[in-house]
Coordinates of C-alpha atoms in Angstrom, one line a residue:
X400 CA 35.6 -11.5 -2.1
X401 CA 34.2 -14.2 0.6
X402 CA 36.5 -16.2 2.6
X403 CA 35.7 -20.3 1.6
X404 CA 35.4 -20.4 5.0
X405 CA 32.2 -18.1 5.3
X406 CA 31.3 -19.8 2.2
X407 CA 31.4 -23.3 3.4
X408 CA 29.3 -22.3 6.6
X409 CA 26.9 -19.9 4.3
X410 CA 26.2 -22.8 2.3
X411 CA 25.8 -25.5 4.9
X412 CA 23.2 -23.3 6.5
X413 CA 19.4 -24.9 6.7
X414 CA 16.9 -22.2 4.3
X415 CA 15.1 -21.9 7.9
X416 CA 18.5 -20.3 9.1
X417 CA 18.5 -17.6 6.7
X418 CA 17.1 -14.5 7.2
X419 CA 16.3 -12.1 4.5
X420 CA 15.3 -8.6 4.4
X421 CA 14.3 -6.5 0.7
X422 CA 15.4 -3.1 2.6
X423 CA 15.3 -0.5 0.0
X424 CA 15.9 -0.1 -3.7
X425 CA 18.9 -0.4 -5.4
X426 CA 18.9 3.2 -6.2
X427 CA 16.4 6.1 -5.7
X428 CA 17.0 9.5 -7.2
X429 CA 14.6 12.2 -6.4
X430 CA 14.0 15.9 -7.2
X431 CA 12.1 18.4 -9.6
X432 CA 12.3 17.8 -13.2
X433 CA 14.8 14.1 -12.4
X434 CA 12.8 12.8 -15.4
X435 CA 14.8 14.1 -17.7
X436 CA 17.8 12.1 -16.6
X437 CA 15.5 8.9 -16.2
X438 CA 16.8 7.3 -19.4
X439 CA 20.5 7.7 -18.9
X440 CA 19.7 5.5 -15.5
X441 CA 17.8 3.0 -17.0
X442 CA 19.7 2.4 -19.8
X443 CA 22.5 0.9 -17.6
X444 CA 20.1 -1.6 -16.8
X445 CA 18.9 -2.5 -20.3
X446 CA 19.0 -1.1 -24.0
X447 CA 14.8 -3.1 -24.6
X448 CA 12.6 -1.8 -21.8
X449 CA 9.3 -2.9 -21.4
X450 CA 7.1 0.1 -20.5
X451 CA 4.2 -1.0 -17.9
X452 CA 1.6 1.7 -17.4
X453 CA -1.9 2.2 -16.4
X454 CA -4.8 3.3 -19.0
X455 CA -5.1 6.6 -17.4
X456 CA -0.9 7.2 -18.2
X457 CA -0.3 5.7 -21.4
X458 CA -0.5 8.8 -23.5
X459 CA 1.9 10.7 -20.7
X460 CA 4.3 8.1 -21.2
X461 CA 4.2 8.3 -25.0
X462 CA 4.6 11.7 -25.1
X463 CA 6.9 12.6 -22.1
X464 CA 9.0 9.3 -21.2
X465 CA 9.1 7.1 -24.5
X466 CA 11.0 9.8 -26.7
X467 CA 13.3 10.7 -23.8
X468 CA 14.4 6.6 -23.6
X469 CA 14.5 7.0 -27.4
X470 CA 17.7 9.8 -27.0
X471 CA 19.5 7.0 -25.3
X472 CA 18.9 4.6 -28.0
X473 CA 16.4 2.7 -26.2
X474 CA 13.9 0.2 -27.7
X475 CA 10.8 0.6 -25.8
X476 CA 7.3 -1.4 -26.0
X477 CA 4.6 0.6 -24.0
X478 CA 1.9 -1.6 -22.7
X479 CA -1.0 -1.0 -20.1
X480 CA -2.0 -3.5 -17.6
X481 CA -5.8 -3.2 -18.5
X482 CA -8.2 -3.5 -15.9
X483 CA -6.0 -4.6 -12.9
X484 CA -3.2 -6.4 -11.7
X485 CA -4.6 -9.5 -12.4
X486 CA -4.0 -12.9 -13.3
X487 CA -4.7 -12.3 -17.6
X488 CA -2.9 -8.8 -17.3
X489 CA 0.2 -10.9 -15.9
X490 CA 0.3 -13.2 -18.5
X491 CA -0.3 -10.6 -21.4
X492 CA 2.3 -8.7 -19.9
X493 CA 4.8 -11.4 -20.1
X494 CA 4.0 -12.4 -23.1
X495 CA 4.8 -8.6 -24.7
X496 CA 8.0 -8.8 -22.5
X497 CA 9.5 -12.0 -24.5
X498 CA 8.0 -11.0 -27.8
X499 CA 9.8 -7.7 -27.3
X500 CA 12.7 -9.4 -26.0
X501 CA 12.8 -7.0 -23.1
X502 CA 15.8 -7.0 -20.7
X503 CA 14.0 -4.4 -18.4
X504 CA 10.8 -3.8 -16.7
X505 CA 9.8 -0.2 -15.9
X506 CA 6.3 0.5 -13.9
X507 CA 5.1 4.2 -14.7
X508 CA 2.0 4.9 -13.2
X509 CA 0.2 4.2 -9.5
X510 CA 0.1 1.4 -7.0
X511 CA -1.4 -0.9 -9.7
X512 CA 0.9 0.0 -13.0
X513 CA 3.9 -0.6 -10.3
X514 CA 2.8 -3.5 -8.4
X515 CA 1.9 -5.1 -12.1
X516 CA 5.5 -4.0 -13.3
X517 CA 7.6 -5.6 -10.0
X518 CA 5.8 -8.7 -10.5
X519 CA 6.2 -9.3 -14.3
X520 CA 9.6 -8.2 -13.8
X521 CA 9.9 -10.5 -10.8
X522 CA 8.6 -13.6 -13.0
X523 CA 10.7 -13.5 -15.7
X524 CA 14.1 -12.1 -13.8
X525 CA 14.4 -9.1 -14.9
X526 CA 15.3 -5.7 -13.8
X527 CA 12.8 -3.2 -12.8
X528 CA 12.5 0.3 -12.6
X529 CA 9.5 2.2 -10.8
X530 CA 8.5 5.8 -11.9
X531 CA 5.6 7.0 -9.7
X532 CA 3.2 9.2 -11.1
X533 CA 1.5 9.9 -8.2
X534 CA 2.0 9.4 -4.0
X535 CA -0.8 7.7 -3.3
X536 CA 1.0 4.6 -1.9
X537 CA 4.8 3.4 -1.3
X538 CA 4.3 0.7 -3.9
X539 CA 7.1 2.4 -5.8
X540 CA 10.0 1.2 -2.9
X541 CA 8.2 -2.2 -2.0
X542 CA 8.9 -6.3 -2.3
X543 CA 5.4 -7.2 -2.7
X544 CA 2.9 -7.1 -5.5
X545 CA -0.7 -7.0 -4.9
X546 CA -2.8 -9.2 -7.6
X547 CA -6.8 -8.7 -7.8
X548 CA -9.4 -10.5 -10.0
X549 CA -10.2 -8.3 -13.2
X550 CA -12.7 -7.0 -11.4
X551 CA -10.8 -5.2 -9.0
X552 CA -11.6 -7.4 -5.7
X553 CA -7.9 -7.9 -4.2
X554 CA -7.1 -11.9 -4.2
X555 CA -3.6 -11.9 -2.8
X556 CA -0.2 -10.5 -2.3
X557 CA 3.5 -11.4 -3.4
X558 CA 6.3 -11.3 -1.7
X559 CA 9.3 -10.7 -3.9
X560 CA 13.2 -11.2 -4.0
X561 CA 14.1 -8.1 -3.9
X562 CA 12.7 -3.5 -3.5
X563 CA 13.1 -2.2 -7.5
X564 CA 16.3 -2.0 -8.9
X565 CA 16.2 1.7 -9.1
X566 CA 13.4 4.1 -8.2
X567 CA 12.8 7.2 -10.0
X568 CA 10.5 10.3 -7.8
X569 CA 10.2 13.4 -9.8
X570 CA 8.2 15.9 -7.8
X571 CA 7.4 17.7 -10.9
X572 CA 5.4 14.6 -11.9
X573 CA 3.9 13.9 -8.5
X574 CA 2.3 17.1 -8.9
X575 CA 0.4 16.8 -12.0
X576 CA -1.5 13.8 -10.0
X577 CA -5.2 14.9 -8.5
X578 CA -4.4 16.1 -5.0
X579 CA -6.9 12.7 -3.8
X580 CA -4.3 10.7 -4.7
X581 CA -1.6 12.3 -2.1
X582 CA -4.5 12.3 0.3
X583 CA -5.1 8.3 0.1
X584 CA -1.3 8.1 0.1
X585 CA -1.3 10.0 3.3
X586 CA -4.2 7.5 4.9
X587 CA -2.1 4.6 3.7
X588 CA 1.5 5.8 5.2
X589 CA 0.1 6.6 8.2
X590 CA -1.8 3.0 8.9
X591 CA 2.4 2.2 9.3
X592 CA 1.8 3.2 13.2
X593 CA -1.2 1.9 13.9
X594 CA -0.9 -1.6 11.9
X595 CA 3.0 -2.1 13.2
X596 CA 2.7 -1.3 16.7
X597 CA 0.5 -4.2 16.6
X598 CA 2.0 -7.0 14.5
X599 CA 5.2 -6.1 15.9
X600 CA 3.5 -7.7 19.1
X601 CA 6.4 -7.5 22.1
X602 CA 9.6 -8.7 19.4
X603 CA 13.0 -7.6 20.8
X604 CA 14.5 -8.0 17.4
X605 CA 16.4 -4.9 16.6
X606 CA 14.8 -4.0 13.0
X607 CA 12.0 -4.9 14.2
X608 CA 11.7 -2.0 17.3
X609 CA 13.4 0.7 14.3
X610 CA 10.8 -0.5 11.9
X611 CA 8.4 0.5 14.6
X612 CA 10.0 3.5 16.0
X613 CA 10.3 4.8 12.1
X614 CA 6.7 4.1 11.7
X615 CA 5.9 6.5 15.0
X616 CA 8.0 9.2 13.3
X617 CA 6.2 8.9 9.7
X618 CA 2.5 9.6 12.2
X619 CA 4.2 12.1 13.4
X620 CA 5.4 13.6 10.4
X621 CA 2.0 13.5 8.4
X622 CA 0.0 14.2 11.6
X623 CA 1.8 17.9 12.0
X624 CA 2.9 18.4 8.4
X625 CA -0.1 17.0 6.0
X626 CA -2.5 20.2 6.3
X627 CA 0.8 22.3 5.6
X628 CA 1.1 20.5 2.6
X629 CA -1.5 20.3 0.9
X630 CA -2.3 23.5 1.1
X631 CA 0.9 24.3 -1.2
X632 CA 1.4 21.7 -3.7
X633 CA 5.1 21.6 -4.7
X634 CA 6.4 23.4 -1.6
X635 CA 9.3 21.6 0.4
X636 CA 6.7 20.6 3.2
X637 CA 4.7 19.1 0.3
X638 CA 8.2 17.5 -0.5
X639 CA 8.7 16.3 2.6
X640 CA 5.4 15.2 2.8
X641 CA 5.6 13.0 -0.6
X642 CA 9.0 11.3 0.3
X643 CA 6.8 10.7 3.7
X644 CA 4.3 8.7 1.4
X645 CA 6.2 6.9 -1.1
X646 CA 10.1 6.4 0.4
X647 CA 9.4 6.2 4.7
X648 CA 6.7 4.5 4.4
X649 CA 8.3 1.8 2.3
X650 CA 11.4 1.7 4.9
X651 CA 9.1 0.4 7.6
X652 CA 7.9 -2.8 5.5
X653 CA 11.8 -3.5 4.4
X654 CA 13.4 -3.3 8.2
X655 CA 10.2 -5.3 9.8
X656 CA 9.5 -7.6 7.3
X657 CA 6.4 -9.5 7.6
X658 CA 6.1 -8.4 11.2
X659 CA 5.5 -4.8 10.7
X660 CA 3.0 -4.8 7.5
X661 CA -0.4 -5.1 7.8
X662 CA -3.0 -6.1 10.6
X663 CA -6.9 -4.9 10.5
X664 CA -6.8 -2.0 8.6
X665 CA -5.7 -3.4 4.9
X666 CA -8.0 -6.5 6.1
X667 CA -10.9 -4.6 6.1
X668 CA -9.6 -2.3 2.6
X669 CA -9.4 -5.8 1.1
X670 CA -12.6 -7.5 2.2
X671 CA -14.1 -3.8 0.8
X672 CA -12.9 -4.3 -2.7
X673 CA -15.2 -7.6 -3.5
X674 CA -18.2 -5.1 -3.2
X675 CA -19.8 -4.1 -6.1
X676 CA -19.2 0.1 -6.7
X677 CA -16.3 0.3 -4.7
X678 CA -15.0 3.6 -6.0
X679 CA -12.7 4.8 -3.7
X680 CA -8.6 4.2 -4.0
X681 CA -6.5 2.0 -1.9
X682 CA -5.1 4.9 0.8
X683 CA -8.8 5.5 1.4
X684 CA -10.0 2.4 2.0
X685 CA -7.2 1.9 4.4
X686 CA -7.6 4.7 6.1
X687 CA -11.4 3.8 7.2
X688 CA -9.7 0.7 8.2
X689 CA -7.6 2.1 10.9
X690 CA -11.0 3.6 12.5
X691 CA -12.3 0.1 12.3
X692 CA -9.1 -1.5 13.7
X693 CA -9.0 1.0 16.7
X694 CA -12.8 0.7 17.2
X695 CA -12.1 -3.1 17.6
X696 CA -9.5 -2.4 20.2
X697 CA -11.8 0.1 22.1
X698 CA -14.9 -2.5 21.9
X699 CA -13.1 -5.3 22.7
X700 CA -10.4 -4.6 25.2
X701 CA -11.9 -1.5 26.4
X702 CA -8.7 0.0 25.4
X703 CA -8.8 3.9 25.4
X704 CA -5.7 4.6 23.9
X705 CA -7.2 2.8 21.2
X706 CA -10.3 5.5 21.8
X707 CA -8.3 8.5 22.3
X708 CA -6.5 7.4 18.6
X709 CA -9.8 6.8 16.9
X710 CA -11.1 10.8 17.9
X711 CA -7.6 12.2 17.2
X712 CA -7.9 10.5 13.4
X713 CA -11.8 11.7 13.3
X714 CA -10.5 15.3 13.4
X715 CA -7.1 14.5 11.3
X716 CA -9.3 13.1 8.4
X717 CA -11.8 16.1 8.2
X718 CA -9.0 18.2 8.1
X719 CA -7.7 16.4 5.2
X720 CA -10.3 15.0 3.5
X721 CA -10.2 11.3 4.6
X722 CA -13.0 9.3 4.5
X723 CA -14.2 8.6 8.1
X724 CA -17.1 6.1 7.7
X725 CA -18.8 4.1 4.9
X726 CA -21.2 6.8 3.3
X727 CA -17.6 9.3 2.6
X728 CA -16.1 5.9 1.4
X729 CA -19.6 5.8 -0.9
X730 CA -20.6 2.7 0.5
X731 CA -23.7 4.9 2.6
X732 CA -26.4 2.3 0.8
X733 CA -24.2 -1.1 1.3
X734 CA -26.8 -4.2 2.5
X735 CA -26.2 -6.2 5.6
X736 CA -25.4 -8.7 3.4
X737 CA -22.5 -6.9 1.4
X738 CA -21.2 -5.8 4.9
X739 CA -21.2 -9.0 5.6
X740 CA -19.6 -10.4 2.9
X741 CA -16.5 -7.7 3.5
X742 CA -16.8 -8.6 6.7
X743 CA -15.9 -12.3 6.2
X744 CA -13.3 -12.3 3.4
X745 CA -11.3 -9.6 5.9
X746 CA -11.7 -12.5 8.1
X747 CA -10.6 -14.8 5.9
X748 CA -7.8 -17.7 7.6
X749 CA -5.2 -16.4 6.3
X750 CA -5.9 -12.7 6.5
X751 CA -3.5 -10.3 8.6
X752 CA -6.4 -9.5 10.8
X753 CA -5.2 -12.6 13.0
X754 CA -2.2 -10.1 14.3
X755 CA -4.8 -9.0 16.3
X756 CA -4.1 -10.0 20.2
X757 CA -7.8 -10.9 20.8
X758 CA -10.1 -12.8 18.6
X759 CA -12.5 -10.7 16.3
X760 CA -15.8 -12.3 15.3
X761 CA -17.5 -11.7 12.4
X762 CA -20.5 -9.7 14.5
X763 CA -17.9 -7.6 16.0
X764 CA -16.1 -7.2 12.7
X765 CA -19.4 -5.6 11.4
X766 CA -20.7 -3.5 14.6
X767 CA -16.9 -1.9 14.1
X768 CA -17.3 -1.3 10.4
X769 CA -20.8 0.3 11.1
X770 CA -19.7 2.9 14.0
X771 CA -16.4 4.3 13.1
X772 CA -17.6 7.7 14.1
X773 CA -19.3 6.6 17.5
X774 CA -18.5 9.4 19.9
X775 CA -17.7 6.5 22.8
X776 CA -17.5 2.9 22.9
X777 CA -21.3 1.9 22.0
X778 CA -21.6 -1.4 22.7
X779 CA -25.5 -1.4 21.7
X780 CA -24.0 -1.1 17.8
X781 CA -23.1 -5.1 17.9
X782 CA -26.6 -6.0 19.1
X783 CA -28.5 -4.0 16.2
X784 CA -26.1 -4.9 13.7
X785 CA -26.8 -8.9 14.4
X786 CA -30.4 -8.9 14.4
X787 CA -31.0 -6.6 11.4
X788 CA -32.3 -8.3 8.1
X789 CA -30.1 -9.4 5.6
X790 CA -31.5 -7.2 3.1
X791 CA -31.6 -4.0 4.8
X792 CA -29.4 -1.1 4.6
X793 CA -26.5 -0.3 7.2
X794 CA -26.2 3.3 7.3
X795 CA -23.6 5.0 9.9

């Protein structure tokens, strides 16, 4: 128990003084088949769950996680999110949660189901449990929620109180997931490096320079172990590869805080999502925006690490499948204007593109976007993407 002495001086603290971290989860258990035991965990956390899932996993959670909470007595409402994580899914969501009389959250699905879930759960003070059903990001281990319009185009992001309660990651369950999915995941972990070097900027702060020296490790790890990987879905490299995705990848955003998230490259993924027939997944879209973001450094500061990165990814991503310019991201027949439009809301005042230690305009945003597979740094790309009509097509 706490001295009244430390709680005197706790307490008499200004809320400027205080500096908090969401680290990590409460608990994380992870392994084949750790499912099965799911319900005996959560049901020390609540006896009414509210079961948040995406359209695409509702009938896997009816058949495969509902009756197993059911063995333990629990009383479980399965509802999906519906189109996004959105400002209507949030409110239907916790309007099922007080009707239901829920004590617990649980997010079973992707990003989107488990982003949705933390936030409810976050809203009303509950608990919350994540399940993953895929790797495809590390939204499982996270403090932040993502919330987009019902149309999918992101708006704005959430900082929360505090990682999941408890986070479930059965590989068994990871593996049904399309193999894309991992892929993205592995685009979205490794933008860690190349966004946190940056927004770390030249901090001594201790977490800070582990944060950043975790998220050199994790490039490492999926740079040499990835092709392994996928190659043998289920194996322990896949394993390793997976906890790579969804567990380290969520470390580096608890130890660095604000400081090591995001810079150009989930800039540019959200200006992306306000164009119409966007198809591609978050991991992806990131991924093409650590080409831009590295493209800006080499056109800009004439910085050849920055180069030398760019051409090592080039090679990476064909190896892996990750898209490399707009047409893979299926964006070949975007207008100028679309371009543009991406171009400015990445741009935005607020947006994390600002980390940036040089000023981006919105011409060079665009001549980046446009020339992510440029062999050197072609400088020409900013003039003909400028003085190109509004209504014609930018093709790579």
């Amino acid at each position: 128990m706490p001295s009244q002495s430390f709680t005197r001086n706790l307490s008499n603290q200004t809320a400027s003084s205080l500096l908090t971290l969401a680290v990590s989860p409460g608990k994380v258990i992870r392994g084949c088949g750790v499912l099965q035991s799911a319900a005996v965990e959560i049901s020390r956390w609540g006896t009414r769950p509210l079961l948040v899932v995406g359209n695409s996993t509702v009938t896997m959670a009816q058949k495969s996680l509902q009756p197993m909470l059911a063995q333990e007595n629990l009383v479980t409402a399965v509802k999906s999110y519906g189109a996004d994580c959105c400002e209507a899914s949030l409110q239907g969501l916790r309007t099922a949660a007080q009707e239901h009389q829920a004590d617990v959250v649980i997010g079973f699905g992707g990003g989107k189901a488990l982003d949705t879930a933390k936030l409810v759960a976050h809203q009303l003070r509950l608990p919350v449990v994540t399940i993953p059903t895929s790797a495809a990001t590390c939204a499982a281990w996270t403090a932040l929620s993502n919330v987009y319009s019902e149309t999918g185009a992101f708006l704005y992001d959430v900082a929360l109180s505090n990682c999941p309660d408890l986070l479930i990651l059965d590989y068994d369950l990871i593996q049904t997931a399309p193999q894309h999915t991992l892929v993205a995941g592995i685009g979205d972990a490794i933008a860690k490096w190349y966004e946190a070097s940056v927004s770390s900027g030249n901090s001594q702060q201790t977490l800070i320079i582990a944060a950043v020296q975790q998220a050199r490790v994790l490039r490492d790890i999926l740079l040499q172990k990835s092709g392994t990987a996928l190659k043998a879905p289920g194996g322990e490299v896949w394993q390793e590869v997976v906890d790579a995705t969804v567990l380290l990848a969520g470390v580096i955003g608890g130890l660095g805080g604000a400081q090591c998230r995001t810079v150009a490259a989930h800039a540019v993924h959200n200006g992306l999502t306000h164009i119409p027939g966007h198809g591609s997944i978050h991991g992806e879209k990131v991924a093409y925006g650590i080409l831009v973001q590295l493209r800006l450094e080499e056109m800009l500061q004439n910085n050849q690490l920055a180069a030398s990165a760019r051409q090592q990814l080039l090679k990476f991503y064909a190896d892996i499948g990750l898209p490399r310019n707009l047409d893979d991201l299926g964006l070949g027949n975007i207008t100028l204007k679309e371009l543009q439009t991406a171009g400015e809301i990445s741009l935005a005042p607020q947006s994390d593109i600002h980390r940036l230690p040089f000023k981006v305009s919105i011409e060079n945003l665009m001549a980046a976007m446009v020339s992510t597979t440029a062999p050197t740094d072609s400088r020409e790309v900013i003039n003909r993407v400028s003085t190109r009509g509004m209504n014609e097509e930018v093709l790579e």
